[in-house]
Amino acid sequence: MSRIRWQQDQVAGVPLNRHVGFVGLVEVGNVAYDGSNRFWIWSTPLQEDAWGYGPTEHAAKAALEVWLASWLGHFAPFFRPDSGPQA
């Protein structure tokens, strides 16, 4: 089960083929349909050059979640209690 809450984007009340993902209040990514290439593109505001695509909306959302979990893993030491002075 995803920890990302997805919200369909809209303009002037018209729903778009774009979904924005949030964890809490933080926007962590979005997926949008590219009609000319017929696939879904995911991207994230957390890292400028991170993006990818999937053949379906679900696949693109899953790919974003895999990338996000991997990227956040690099910050794990920051959230661990300090075990003493580091050299």
XYZ file of C-alpha atoms in Angstrom:
87
model
C 0.000 0.000 0.000
C 1.363 3.371 -1.010
C 2.165 6.029 1.549
C 1.621 8.634 -1.137
C -1.786 10.334 -1.288
C -2.650 11.062 -4.909
C -4.824 13.971 -5.965
C -6.031 14.530 -9.531
C -4.984 17.937 -10.809
C -7.504 20.256 -12.407
C -7.754 23.611 -14.130
C -10.903 25.719 -13.755
C -12.696 22.669 -12.362
C -11.760 20.473 -15.341
C -9.872 17.296 -14.317
C -6.542 16.725 -16.058
C -4.592 13.554 -16.852
C -2.163 14.611 -14.144
C -2.002 13.461 -10.529
C -0.003 15.125 -7.752
C 1.363 12.986 -4.914
C 1.690 14.132 -1.316
C 3.162 12.674 1.843
C 1.535 14.724 4.557
C 1.620 18.303 3.285
C 4.748 17.801 1.171
C 4.396 17.388 -2.591
C 6.683 14.493 -3.486
C 5.884 13.979 -7.156
C 3.456 13.896 -10.001
C 2.478 11.714 -12.918
C 1.077 13.075 -16.168
C -0.068 11.470 -19.385
C 1.976 12.260 -22.494
C -0.567 11.782 -25.260
C 1.888 12.163 -28.123
C 4.059 9.293 -26.835
C 1.238 7.419 -25.083
C 2.906 6.878 -21.730
C 2.810 8.348 -18.240
C 5.739 10.476 -17.054
C 6.640 10.811 -13.389
C 8.729 13.589 -11.901
C 9.447 15.068 -8.504
C 10.090 18.577 -7.200
C 12.557 17.062 -4.706
C 15.306 16.582 -7.299
C 15.509 18.519 -10.535
C 16.708 15.741 -12.837
C 14.689 12.835 -11.426
C 11.994 11.564 -13.758
C 10.886 8.456 -15.559
C 7.937 6.913 -17.303
C 5.599 3.955 -17.341
C 3.117 2.454 -19.774
C 0.230 3.059 -17.353
C -0.658 5.550 -14.644
C -0.216 2.826 -12.014
C 3.232 1.853 -13.350
C 4.429 5.470 -13.298
C 3.169 5.961 -9.731
C 4.913 2.741 -8.634
C 8.169 3.816 -10.317
C 8.055 7.176 -8.530
C 7.507 5.431 -5.209
C 10.466 3.086 -5.778
C 12.691 6.052 -6.673
C 11.455 8.054 -3.668
C 12.112 5.204 -1.201
C 15.638 4.782 -2.586
C 16.369 8.519 -2.541
C 15.062 8.940 1.006
C 17.263 6.033 2.150
C 20.275 8.306 1.726
C 18.881 10.526 4.491
C 18.373 7.702 7.028
C 21.554 8.558 9.024
C 20.233 12.075 9.528
C 17.150 10.748 11.318
C 18.949 8.248 13.568
C 19.785 9.337 17.099
C 23.372 10.470 17.434
C 25.486 7.678 18.900
C 28.317 9.929 19.929
C 30.951 12.176 18.368
C 31.982 11.369 14.832
C 35.597 11.643 13.739
